[in-house]
Amino acid sequence: MKIERIWLHHLRMKLVGPFETSFGRTLERDCILIEAACDGLVGFGECVADRKPGYAYETTETAWHVLRDFLVPLVLDHELESVDDFQRRAAVVRGHPMAKAGLEMALWDLIGKATGQSLFEQFQGSRDRVEVGVSVGIQEDPHALVAAVAAYLGEGYRRVKVKIKPGRDVEDIRVLRAAYPDVPLQVDANAAYTFETAQGLKPLDSFDLLLIEQPLAEDDLWDHSRLQRAFQTPICLDESIVSVRHARQALEMGACRVVNIKPGRVGGLSRAIAIHDLCAAQGIPVWCGGMLETGVGRAANLALASLPGFNLPGDISATRRYYAEDITRQRFVLNADSTISVPKGPGLGIEIDNQALKRVRVKHLRLA
Ligand code: NPQ
Ligand code: MG
């Protein structure tokens, strides 16, 4: 396969409402759509780096730079054998996993279109609909949280994740748990605590949570292992799991009992699958995280989450949870059983709505 041309599209999409986490409040979501052409076909990939380095160090601008100046030139006019071949070439670029993952996704889409296979088939997925939950941002107060959760339960979501931060943790969850004693519930701190301040989360152990996600810093596997020993609730790592090696080491030191897998955070769908395989071999539950993707990244996440080891509901909500208007013709909807169906068409199985794309595009660039 020889990629002939690549376009980068910087998008800015309005969220249906503000989304607040421990690292800030978001009203607009930036990302880069990568379009790669080869033999009359085009493949699309989504780079999930945001405008601000809040969740991770990459930003839309750093990813644009690394794609334009380093990753795209490695790919253009070079005979690529496979996705693995791309990853070997991309290894000369240190870090920048979201930039790599976006380009890798476009390759998967192209290969699928060339071979007539969906990503679901390429990955050998084991289910055609995947269980999903909803991620709820920090609200004005605990009562607003209960109201927000009530609305999502009304829409059919059966698993709820709540964002927490210091000062908005135990009491919020106590009130929510009292309102909904039986809802599968989990929390996500996005690295907002230290080993010391996280001791204050101990009462969460009595709320029957599925997991506590990323309480401590991204680069702190060791203190997570100390914290996991002190808590009954499983700790799940998100930001800390940046590679297959980090996943193995986290499991070896008992830093978590559950792993959140996001293709963007680990440098691509191929790496995400490798982490899935490692965890499955050790009986460690994994689930697919979410990065407020457009329909492009959402389609990729659905294919990934169809693998057999994804045995907890993913943060893959319906399109309308985040966007009134999306860039794909397909809008993803929640089935009555709190699942979303995996796309079936070749590659990602999505079509870009070019008019919608133009409406949300900040800038674009053609390479070669
Ligand atoms: C998480 N996602 O699991 C993330 C983090 C997250 C669905 O909870 C802009 C860009 C806003 C990236 C908000 C969910 C974001 C973002 C949250 C990532 O940690
Ligand atoms: Mg998270």
mmCIF file of C-alpha atoms and ligand atoms in Angstrom:
data_model
loop_
_atom_site.group_PDB
_atom_site.id
_atom_site.type_symbol
_atom_site.label_atom_id
_atom_site.label_comp_id
_atom_site.label_asym_id
_atom_site.label_seq_id
_atom_site.Cartn_x
_atom_site.Cartn_y
_atom_site.Cartn_z
ATOM 1 C CA MET A 1 0.000 0.000 0.000
ATOM 2 C CA LYS A 2 1.383 3.364 -1.038
ATOM 3 C CA ILE A 3 -0.294 6.446 0.456
ATOM 4 C CA GLU A 4 -0.363 9.131 -2.219
ATOM 5 C CA ARG A 5 -1.812 12.103 -0.390
ATOM 6 C CA ILE A 6 -2.825 13.127 3.115
ATOM 7 C CA TRP A 7 -5.045 15.946 4.285
ATOM 8 C CA LEU A 8 -5.157 17.237 7.846
ATOM 9 C CA HIS A 9 -8.358 18.912 9.029
ATOM 10 C CA HIS A 10 -8.377 20.795 12.337
ATOM 11 C CA LEU A 11 -11.940 20.628 13.695
ATOM 12 C CA ARG A 12 -13.671 22.499 16.487
ATOM 13 C CA MET A 13 -16.963 20.979 17.579
ATOM 14 C CA LYS A 14 -19.491 22.496 19.935
ATOM 15 C CA LEU A 15 -20.522 20.201 22.795
ATOM 16 C CA VAL A 16 -24.235 19.939 23.688
ATOM 17 C CA GLY A 17 -23.327 21.177 27.161
ATOM 18 C CA PRO A 18 -20.271 21.907 29.297
ATOM 19 C CA PHE A 19 -18.215 18.892 30.413
ATOM 20 C CA GLU A 20 -16.321 19.468 33.655
ATOM 21 C CA THR A 21 -13.507 17.306 34.979
ATOM 22 C CA SER A 22 -10.799 17.813 37.594
ATOM 23 C CA PHE A 23 -8.660 19.465 34.879
ATOM 24 C CA GLY A 24 -11.255 21.972 33.747
ATOM 25 C CA ARG A 25 -14.454 22.730 31.905
ATOM 26 C CA THR A 26 -14.846 22.109 28.165
ATOM 27 C CA LEU A 27 -17.475 23.613 25.837
ATOM 28 C CA GLU A 28 -15.793 22.978 22.510
ATOM 29 C CA ARG A 29 -13.832 19.950 21.429
ATOM 30 C CA ASP A 30 -10.917 20.255 19.019
ATOM 31 C CA CYS A 31 -9.427 17.309 17.121
ATOM 32 C CA ILE A 32 -7.647 16.509 13.858
ATOM 33 C CA LEU A 33 -9.289 14.479 11.135
ATOM 34 C CA ILE A 34 -6.680 12.704 9.029
ATOM 35 C CA GLU A 35 -7.634 11.770 5.482
ATOM 36 C CA ALA A 36 -5.310 9.457 3.552
ATOM 37 C CA ALA A 37 -5.701 8.605 -0.147
ATOM 38 C CA CYS A 38 -4.435 5.480 -1.897
ATOM 39 C CA ASP A 39 -5.528 3.746 -5.129
ATOM 40 C CA GLY A 40 -8.731 5.772 -5.448
ATOM 41 C CA LEU A 41 -9.747 5.087 -1.843
ATOM 42 C CA VAL A 42 -9.684 7.409 1.164
ATOM 43 C CA GLY A 43 -9.274 6.402 4.790
ATOM 44 C CA PHE A 44 -10.073 8.553 7.821
ATOM 45 C CA GLY A 45 -8.538 8.693 11.265
ATOM 46 C CA GLU A 46 -9.154 10.879 14.300
ATOM 47 C CA CYS A 47 -6.429 12.353 16.470
ATOM 48 C CA VAL A 48 -7.986 13.033 19.886
ATOM 49 C CA ALA A 49 -5.490 15.623 21.161
ATOM 50 C CA ASP A 50 -7.500 18.604 22.453
ATOM 51 C CA ARG A 51 -6.898 22.349 22.271
ATOM 52 C CA LYS A 52 -5.516 22.415 25.838
ATOM 53 C CA PRO A 53 -3.064 19.957 27.449
ATOM 54 C CA GLY A 54 -5.516 19.130 30.274
ATOM 55 C CA TYR A 55 -6.015 15.399 29.953
ATOM 56 C CA ALA A 56 -2.623 14.761 28.340
ATOM 57 C CA TYR A 57 0.428 16.763 27.235
ATOM 58 C CA GLU A 58 -0.443 16.627 23.549
ATOM 59 C CA THR A 59 -2.532 19.413 22.037
ATOM 60 C CA THR A 60 -4.146 19.821 18.649
ATOM 61 C CA GLU A 61 -1.260 22.108 17.708
ATOM 62 C CA THR A 62 1.524 19.734 18.826
ATOM 63 C CA ALA A 63 -0.173 16.848 17.021
ATOM 64 C CA TRP A 64 -0.579 18.979 13.886
ATOM 65 C CA HIS A 65 3.145 19.798 13.994
ATOM 66 C CA VAL A 66 4.250 16.216 14.623
ATOM 67 C CA LEU A 67 1.924 14.831 11.944
ATOM 68 C CA ARG A 68 2.840 17.428 9.307
ATOM 69 C CA ASP A 69 6.591 17.521 9.911
ATOM 70 C CA PHE A 70 7.441 13.993 11.060
ATOM 71 C CA LEU A 71 4.784 11.276 10.816
ATOM 72 C CA VAL A 72 3.151 12.061 7.482
ATOM 73 C CA PRO A 73 6.528 12.313 5.680
ATOM 74 C CA LEU A 74 7.406 8.821 6.988
ATOM 75 C CA VAL A 75 4.314 7.454 5.294
ATOM 76 C CA LEU A 76 3.964 9.402 2.032
ATOM 77 C CA ASP A 77 5.358 7.744 -1.029
ATOM 78 C CA HIS A 78 6.674 4.833 0.940
ATOM 79 C CA GLU A 79 5.470 1.305 0.337
ATOM 80 C CA LEU A 80 3.743 0.335 3.617
ATOM 81 C CA GLU A 81 3.332 -3.383 4.216
ATOM 82 C CA SER A 82 0.993 -3.194 7.195
ATOM 83 C CA VAL A 83 -0.025 -1.272 10.280
ATOM 84 C CA ASP A 84 2.935 -2.890 12.071
ATOM 85 C CA ASP A 85 5.224 -1.538 9.360
ATOM 86 C CA PHE A 86 3.830 1.944 10.082
ATOM 87 C CA GLN A 87 4.454 1.518 13.819
ATOM 88 C CA ARG A 88 8.059 0.420 13.208
ATOM 89 C CA ARG A 89 8.663 3.531 11.103
ATOM 90 C CA ALA A 90 6.818 5.772 13.585
ATOM 91 C CA ALA A 91 9.071 4.536 16.414
ATOM 92 C CA VAL A 92 11.674 7.167 15.445
ATOM 93 C CA VAL A 93 9.218 9.734 16.845
ATOM 94 C CA ARG A 94 9.332 9.633 20.629
ATOM 95 C CA GLY A 95 5.998 10.026 22.392
ATOM 96 C CA HIS A 96 3.069 11.818 20.743
ATOM 97 C CA PRO A 97 0.800 8.771 20.904
ATOM 98 C CA MET A 98 -2.347 10.636 19.871
ATOM 99 C CA ALA A 99 -0.712 11.890 16.666
ATOM 100 C CA LYS A 100 0.428 8.333 15.851
ATOM 101 C CA ALA A 101 -2.941 6.811 16.709
ATOM 102 C CA GLY A 102 -4.808 9.217 14.422
ATOM 103 C CA LEU A 103 -2.677 8.306 11.425
ATOM 104 C CA GLU A 104 -2.774 4.597 12.265
ATOM 105 C CA MET A 105 -6.588 4.731 12.335
ATOM 106 C CA ALA A 106 -6.650 6.132 8.789
ATOM 107 C CA LEU A 107 -4.491 3.175 7.701
ATOM 108 C CA TRP A 108 -6.885 0.654 9.286
ATOM 109 C CA ASP A 109 -9.780 2.360 7.496
ATOM 110 C CA LEU A 110 -7.918 2.244 4.164
ATOM 111 C CA ILE A 111 -6.882 -1.399 4.560
ATOM 112 C CA GLY A 112 -10.457 -2.288 5.419
ATOM 113 C CA LYS A 113 -11.804 -0.487 2.367
ATOM 114 C CA ALA A 114 -9.175 -2.122 0.143
ATOM 115 C CA THR A 115 -9.973 -5.627 1.428
ATOM 116 C CA GLY A 116 -13.717 -5.153 1.937
ATOM 117 C CA GLN A 117 -13.407 -5.892 5.650
ATOM 118 C CA SER A 118 -14.808 -3.884 8.544
ATOM 119 C CA LEU A 119 -12.541 -3.085 11.496
ATOM 120 C CA PHE A 120 -14.739 -5.487 13.460
ATOM 121 C CA GLU A 121 -13.684 -8.242 11.051
ATOM 122 C CA GLN A 122 -10.047 -7.149 10.928
ATOM 123 C CA PHE A 123 -9.914 -7.247 14.743
ATOM 124 C CA GLN A 124 -11.916 -10.492 14.916
ATOM 125 C CA GLY A 125 -14.439 -8.967 17.248
ATOM 126 C CA SER A 126 -16.701 -11.307 19.161
ATOM 127 C CA ARG A 127 -19.947 -9.295 19.490
ATOM 128 C CA ASP A 128 -21.859 -7.010 17.154
ATOM 129 C CA ARG A 129 -23.153 -4.660 19.868
ATOM 130 C CA VAL A 130 -21.150 -3.470 22.836
ATOM 131 C CA GLU A 131 -22.249 -2.467 26.317
ATOM 132 C CA VAL A 132 -21.785 1.201 27.050
ATOM 133 C CA GLY A 133 -22.177 3.654 29.908
ATOM 134 C CA VAL A 134 -22.193 7.396 30.273
ATOM 135 C CA SER A 135 -19.557 9.696 31.747
ATOM 136 C CA VAL A 136 -21.067 12.528 33.790
ATOM 137 C CA GLY A 137 -19.122 15.722 34.427
ATOM 138 C CA ILE A 138 -18.848 17.554 37.746
ATOM 139 C CA GLN A 139 -22.136 19.390 38.347
ATOM 140 C CA GLU A 140 -23.087 22.508 40.293
ATOM 141 C CA ASP A 141 -23.884 20.488 43.443
ATOM 142 C CA PRO A 142 -24.821 16.908 44.425
ATOM 143 C CA HIS A 143 -28.517 17.469 43.681
ATOM 144 C CA ALA A 144 -27.720 18.643 40.173
ATOM 145 C CA LEU A 145 -25.630 15.470 39.851
ATOM 146 C CA VAL A 146 -28.606 13.312 40.827
ATOM 147 C CA ALA A 147 -30.743 15.164 38.262
ATOM 148 C CA ALA A 148 -28.131 14.734 35.529
ATOM 149 C CA VAL A 149 -27.818 11.018 36.285
ATOM 150 C CA ALA A 150 -31.608 10.648 36.334
ATOM 151 C CA ALA A 151 -31.773 12.091 32.815
ATOM 152 C CA TYR A 152 -29.114 9.701 31.488
ATOM 153 C CA LEU A 153 -30.774 6.701 33.150
ATOM 154 C CA GLY A 154 -33.978 7.848 31.472
ATOM 155 C CA GLU A 155 -32.200 7.720 28.122
ATOM 156 C CA GLY A 156 -31.278 4.094 28.803
ATOM 157 C CA TYR A 157 -27.701 4.167 30.107
ATOM 158 C CA ARG A 158 -27.204 1.421 32.664
ATOM 159 C CA ARG A 159 -23.725 2.239 33.892
ATOM 160 C CA VAL A 160 -22.752 5.657 35.192
ATOM 161 C CA LYS A 161 -19.313 7.162 35.657
ATOM 162 C CA VAL A 162 -18.992 10.341 37.687
ATOM 163 C CA LYS A 163 -16.087 12.751 37.544
ATOM 164 C CA ILE A 164 -14.650 13.687 40.942
ATOM 165 C CA LYS A 165 -12.050 16.121 42.250
ATOM 166 C CA PRO A 166 -10.840 17.150 45.724
ATOM 167 C CA GLY A 167 -13.786 18.697 47.557
ATOM 168 C CA ARG A 168 -16.314 17.133 45.166
ATOM 169 C CA ASP A 169 -15.960 13.450 45.881
ATOM 170 C CA VAL A 170 -17.300 11.470 48.850
ATOM 171 C CA GLU A 171 -20.341 13.672 49.533
ATOM 172 C CA ASP A 172 -21.381 13.785 45.871
ATOM 173 C CA ILE A 173 -21.187 10.024 45.616
ATOM 174 C CA ARG A 174 -22.919 9.498 48.956
ATOM 175 C CA VAL A 175 -25.926 11.541 47.766
ATOM 176 C CA LEU A 176 -25.969 9.847 44.364
ATOM 177 C CA ARG A 177 -25.670 6.360 45.868
ATOM 178 C CA ALA A 178 -28.553 7.084 48.241
ATOM 179 C CA ALA A 179 -30.718 8.114 45.261
ATOM 180 C CA TYR A 180 -29.677 5.094 43.165
ATOM 181 C CA PRO A 181 -28.667 2.193 45.436
ATOM 182 C CA ASP A 182 -28.325 -0.341 42.596
ATOM 183 C CA VAL A 183 -26.956 1.491 39.564
ATOM 184 C CA PRO A 184 -23.529 0.237 38.409
ATOM 185 C CA LEU A 185 -21.404 3.233 39.369
ATOM 186 C CA GLN A 186 -17.764 4.245 39.027
ATOM 187 C CA VAL A 187 -15.746 7.437 39.553
ATOM 188 C CA ASP A 188 -12.901 9.122 37.671
ATOM 189 C CA ALA A 189 -10.491 11.588 39.317
ATOM 190 C CA ASN A 190 -8.300 12.301 36.264
ATOM 191 C CA ALA A 191 -5.159 12.283 38.394
ATOM 192 C CA ALA A 192 -6.314 14.987 40.835
ATOM 193 C CA TYR A 193 -5.068 13.435 44.121
ATOM 194 C CA THR A 194 -1.801 12.593 45.825
ATOM 195 C CA PHE A 195 -1.247 9.438 47.839
ATOM 196 C CA GLU A 196 -1.902 11.515 50.956
ATOM 197 C CA THR A 197 -5.035 13.391 49.818
ATOM 198 C CA ALA A 198 -6.462 10.184 48.321
ATOM 199 C CA GLN A 199 -6.770 8.760 51.861
ATOM 200 C CA GLY A 200 -9.855 10.960 52.087
ATOM 201 C CA LEU A 201 -11.495 8.780 49.421
ATOM 202 C CA LYS A 202 -11.585 5.781 51.781
ATOM 203 C CA PRO A 203 -15.370 6.137 52.430
ATOM 204 C CA LEU A 204 -15.917 5.369 48.727
ATOM 205 C CA ASP A 205 -15.112 1.756 49.656
ATOM 206 C CA SER A 206 -18.571 1.490 51.230
ATOM 207 C CA PHE A 207 -20.490 2.641 48.122
ATOM 208 C CA ASP A 208 -20.089 -0.554 46.089
ATOM 209 C CA LEU A 209 -18.362 1.151 43.155
ATOM 210 C CA LEU A 210 -17.196 -0.820 40.112
ATOM 211 C CA LEU A 211 -13.880 1.005 40.234
ATOM 212 C CA ILE A 212 -12.006 4.197 41.077
ATOM 213 C CA GLU A 213 -10.306 5.549 37.944
ATOM 214 C CA GLN A 214 -6.903 7.266 37.948
ATOM 215 C CA PRO A 215 -6.841 8.866 41.417
ATOM 216 C CA LEU A 216 -3.116 9.767 41.271
ATOM 217 C CA ALA A 217 -0.686 11.309 38.805
ATOM 218 C CA GLU A 218 -0.111 9.843 35.370
ATOM 219 C CA ASP A 219 3.557 9.050 36.092
ATOM 220 C CA ASP A 220 2.876 7.476 39.486
ATOM 221 C CA LEU A 221 2.424 3.722 39.115
ATOM 222 C CA TRP A 222 4.111 3.021 42.425
ATOM 223 C CA ASP A 223 1.825 5.071 44.674
ATOM 224 C CA HIS A 224 -1.163 3.573 42.857
ATOM 225 C CA SER A 225 0.079 0.163 43.960
ATOM 226 C CA ARG A 226 0.302 1.392 47.566
ATOM 227 C CA LEU A 227 -3.172 2.904 47.260
ATOM 228 C CA GLN A 228 -4.692 -0.246 45.737
ATOM 229 C CA ARG A 229 -3.422 -2.228 48.747
ATOM 230 C CA ALA A 230 -5.278 0.198 51.042
ATOM 231 C CA PHE A 231 -8.585 0.113 49.096
ATOM 232 C CA GLN A 232 -11.106 -2.670 48.553
ATOM 233 C CA THR A 233 -12.575 -1.021 45.433
ATOM 234 C CA PRO A 234 -10.602 -1.897 42.293
ATOM 235 C CA ILE A 235 -8.395 0.922 41.043
ATOM 236 C CA CYS A 236 -8.531 1.378 37.272
ATOM 237 C CA LEU A 237 -5.721 3.150 35.456
ATOM 238 C CA ASP A 238 -6.339 5.419 32.480
ATOM 239 C CA GLU A 239 -3.702 8.174 32.027
ATOM 240 C CA SER A 240 -0.924 5.981 33.516
ATOM 241 C CA ILE A 241 -1.232 3.207 30.931
ATOM 242 C CA VAL A 242 0.674 4.667 27.998
ATOM 243 C CA SER A 243 2.089 1.434 26.561
ATOM 244 C CA VAL A 244 1.902 -2.341 26.668
ATOM 245 C CA ARG A 245 4.935 -2.251 28.963
ATOM 246 C CA HIS A 246 3.265 0.118 31.411
ATOM 247 C CA ALA A 247 0.229 -2.157 31.446
ATOM 248 C CA ARG A 248 2.399 -5.187 32.240
ATOM 249 C CA GLN A 249 4.325 -3.331 34.943
ATOM 250 C CA ALA A 250 1.164 -1.878 36.492
ATOM 251 C CA LEU A 251 -0.285 -5.385 36.765
ATOM 252 C CA GLU A 252 2.994 -6.810 38.108
ATOM 253 C CA MET A 253 3.129 -4.257 40.906
ATOM 254 C CA GLY A 254 -0.597 -4.391 41.628
ATOM 255 C CA ALA A 255 -1.128 -0.732 40.724
ATOM 256 C CA CYS A 256 -4.613 -1.522 39.405
ATOM 257 C CA ARG A 257 -7.108 -4.363 38.992
ATOM 258 C CA VAL A 258 -8.843 -2.932 35.907
ATOM 259 C CA VAL A 259 -7.473 -1.200 32.803
ATOM 260 C CA ASN A 260 -9.088 1.561 30.726
ATOM 261 C CA ILE A 261 -7.984 1.273 27.074
ATOM 262 C CA LYS A 262 -7.968 4.262 24.722
ATOM 263 C CA PRO A 263 -6.298 3.978 21.310
ATOM 264 C CA GLY A 264 -5.168 7.624 21.367
ATOM 265 C CA ARG A 265 -3.422 7.325 24.726
ATOM 266 C CA VAL A 266 -1.440 4.209 23.765
ATOM 267 C CA GLY A 267 -0.391 5.183 20.232
ATOM 268 C CA GLY A 268 -2.953 3.358 18.138
ATOM 269 C CA LEU A 269 -5.547 0.648 17.786
ATOM 270 C CA SER A 270 -2.800 -1.992 17.301
ATOM 271 C CA ARG A 271 -1.370 -1.100 20.729
ATOM 272 C CA ALA A 272 -4.823 -1.033 22.256
ATOM 273 C CA ILE A 273 -5.400 -4.581 21.000
ATOM 274 C CA ALA A 274 -2.024 -5.683 22.410
ATOM 275 C CA ILE A 275 -2.985 -4.329 25.862
ATOM 276 C CA HIS A 276 -6.349 -6.070 25.576
ATOM 277 C CA ASP A 277 -4.544 -9.344 24.786
ATOM 278 C CA LEU A 278 -2.134 -8.957 27.714
ATOM 279 C CA CYS A 279 -4.966 -8.243 30.164
ATOM 280 C CA ALA A 280 -7.179 -11.033 28.775
ATOM 281 C CA ALA A 281 -4.334 -13.538 29.272
ATOM 282 C CA GLN A 282 -4.165 -12.493 32.946
ATOM 283 C CA GLY A 283 -7.915 -12.336 33.519
ATOM 284 C CA ILE A 284 -7.801 -8.567 34.077
ATOM 285 C CA PRO A 285 -11.023 -6.760 33.063
ATOM 286 C CA VAL A 286 -10.660 -3.962 30.523
ATOM 287 C CA TRP A 287 -13.044 -1.422 29.047
ATOM 288 C CA CYS A 288 -12.890 1.128 26.274
ATOM 289 C CA GLY A 289 -12.427 4.725 27.403
ATOM 290 C CA GLY A 290 -13.771 7.772 25.602
ATOM 291 C CA MET A 291 -12.203 11.017 24.411
ATOM 292 C CA LEU A 292 -15.343 12.840 23.215
ATOM 293 C CA GLU A 293 -14.706 11.442 19.757
ATOM 294 C CA THR A 294 -16.534 12.383 16.591
ATOM 295 C CA GLY A 295 -18.272 9.573 14.705
ATOM 296 C CA VAL A 296 -14.871 8.596 13.280
ATOM 297 C CA GLY A 297 -13.178 7.770 16.587
ATOM 298 C CA ARG A 298 -16.473 6.473 17.982
ATOM 299 C CA ALA A 299 -16.665 3.885 15.169
ATOM 300 C CA ALA A 300 -13.094 2.773 15.914
ATOM 301 C CA ASN A 301 -13.854 2.456 19.641
ATOM 302 C CA LEU A 302 -16.906 0.314 18.913
ATOM 303 C CA ALA A 303 -14.852 -2.086 16.787
ATOM 304 C CA LEU A 304 -12.178 -2.250 19.499
ATOM 305 C CA ALA A 305 -14.707 -2.849 22.268
ATOM 306 C CA SER A 306 -16.139 -5.801 20.324
ATOM 307 C CA LEU A 307 -13.072 -7.847 21.329
ATOM 308 C CA PRO A 308 -13.889 -10.543 23.908
ATOM 309 C CA GLY A 309 -11.833 -9.145 26.797
ATOM 310 C CA PHE A 310 -13.770 -5.879 26.939
ATOM 311 C CA ASN A 311 -15.999 -7.104 29.726
ATOM 312 C CA LEU A 312 -16.961 -3.818 31.383
ATOM 313 C CA PRO A 313 -19.176 -1.173 29.696
ATOM 314 C CA GLY A 314 -17.244 1.407 27.670
ATOM 315 C CA ASP A 315 -17.362 5.221 27.776
ATOM 316 C CA ILE A 316 -18.811 5.092 24.259
ATOM 317 C CA SER A 317 -22.008 7.073 24.437
ATOM 318 C CA ALA A 318 -24.520 7.868 21.728
ATOM 319 C CA THR A 319 -23.570 10.757 19.447
ATOM 320 C CA ARG A 320 -26.184 13.036 21.055
ATOM 321 C CA ARG A 321 -24.530 12.750 24.482
ATOM 322 C CA TYR A 322 -21.834 15.086 23.104
ATOM 323 C CA TYR A 323 -22.800 16.534 19.728
ATOM 324 C CA ALA A 324 -25.908 18.012 18.140
ATOM 325 C CA GLU A 325 -24.085 17.889 14.813
ATOM 326 C CA ASP A 326 -21.403 15.348 13.900
ATOM 327 C CA ILE A 327 -19.143 15.014 10.856
ATOM 328 C CA THR A 328 -20.287 11.463 10.043
ATOM 329 C CA ARG A 329 -23.512 10.663 8.214
ATOM 330 C CA GLN A 330 -24.114 7.925 10.765
ATOM 331 C CA ARG A 331 -25.299 9.004 14.185
ATOM 332 C CA PHE A 332 -24.715 6.400 16.876
ATOM 333 C CA VAL A 333 -27.746 5.629 18.991
ATOM 334 C CA LEU A 334 -28.240 3.762 22.243
ATOM 335 C CA ASN A 335 -30.070 0.437 21.891
ATOM 336 C CA ALA A 336 -32.700 -0.468 24.497
ATOM 337 C CA ASP A 337 -30.204 -2.755 26.281
ATOM 338 C CA SER A 338 -27.615 0.025 26.870
ATOM 339 C CA THR A 339 -25.501 -1.160 23.940
ATOM 340 C CA ILE A 340 -24.367 0.484 20.715
ATOM 341 C CA SER A 341 -24.121 -1.522 17.511
ATOM 342 C CA VAL A 342 -20.710 -1.992 15.898
ATOM 343 C CA PRO A 343 -20.509 -0.531 12.364
ATOM 344 C CA LYS A 344 -20.527 -3.191 9.632
ATOM 345 C CA GLY A 345 -19.313 -1.418 6.481
ATOM 346 C CA PRO A 346 -15.752 -1.686 5.135
ATOM 347 C CA GLY A 347 -13.064 -0.064 7.284
ATOM 348 C CA LEU A 348 -14.541 2.145 9.985
ATOM 349 C CA GLY A 349 -17.919 1.780 8.311
ATOM 350 C CA ILE A 350 -18.621 5.502 8.358
ATOM 351 C CA GLU A 351 -19.160 8.184 5.734
ATOM 352 C CA ILE A 352 -18.042 11.771 6.186
ATOM 353 C CA ASP A 353 -20.661 14.496 5.797
ATOM 354 C CA ASN A 354 -18.589 17.010 3.825
ATOM 355 C CA GLN A 355 -20.945 19.924 4.475
ATOM 356 C CA ALA A 356 -20.819 19.295 8.222
ATOM 357 C CA LEU A 357 -17.035 18.888 8.033
ATOM 358 C CA LYS A 358 -16.681 22.307 6.405
ATOM 359 C CA ARG A 359 -18.871 23.894 9.076
ATOM 360 C CA VAL A 360 -16.638 22.730 11.935
ATOM 361 C CA ARG A 361 -13.266 23.016 10.213
ATOM 362 C CA VAL A 362 -10.816 25.606 11.570
ATOM 363 C CA LYS A 363 -8.099 24.920 8.994
ATOM 364 C CA HIS A 364 -6.889 22.246 6.642
ATOM 365 C CA LEU A 365 -3.701 21.289 4.862
ATOM 366 C CA ARG A 366 -2.910 19.067 1.907
ATOM 367 C CA LEU A 367 0.340 17.149 2.049
ATOM 368 C CA ALA A 368 1.897 15.848 -1.225
HETATM 369 C C1 NPQ B 1 -11.521 10.109 30.803
HETATM 370 N N1 NPQ B 1 -13.206 10.921 29.149
HETATM 371 O O1 NPQ B 1 -11.926 8.993 30.883
HETATM 372 C C2 NPQ B 1 -11.936 11.063 29.703
HETATM 373 C C3 NPQ B 1 -11.258 12.303 29.810
HETATM 374 C C4 NPQ B 1 -11.600 13.505 29.061
HETATM 375 C C5 NPQ B 1 -15.476 10.473 28.600
HETATM 376 O O2 NPQ B 1 -14.722 10.831 30.752
HETATM 377 C C6 NPQ B 1 -11.718 17.487 26.111
HETATM 378 C C7 NPQ B 1 -10.734 16.656 25.638
HETATM 379 C C8 NPQ B 1 -12.439 17.106 27.173
HETATM 380 C C9 NPQ B 1 -10.458 15.465 26.246
HETATM 381 C C10 NPQ B 1 -12.875 15.509 28.904
HETATM 382 C C11 NPQ B 1 -14.432 10.761 29.606
HETATM 383 C C12 NPQ B 1 -12.172 15.912 27.797
HETATM 384 C C13 NPQ B 1 -11.176 15.087 27.327
HETATM 385 C C14 NPQ B 1 -12.577 14.322 29.521
HETATM 386 C C15 NPQ B 1 -10.904 13.884 27.963
HETATM 387 O O3 NPQ B 1 -10.682 10.460 31.605
HETATM 388 MG MG MG B 2 -10.400 8.627 32.678
#
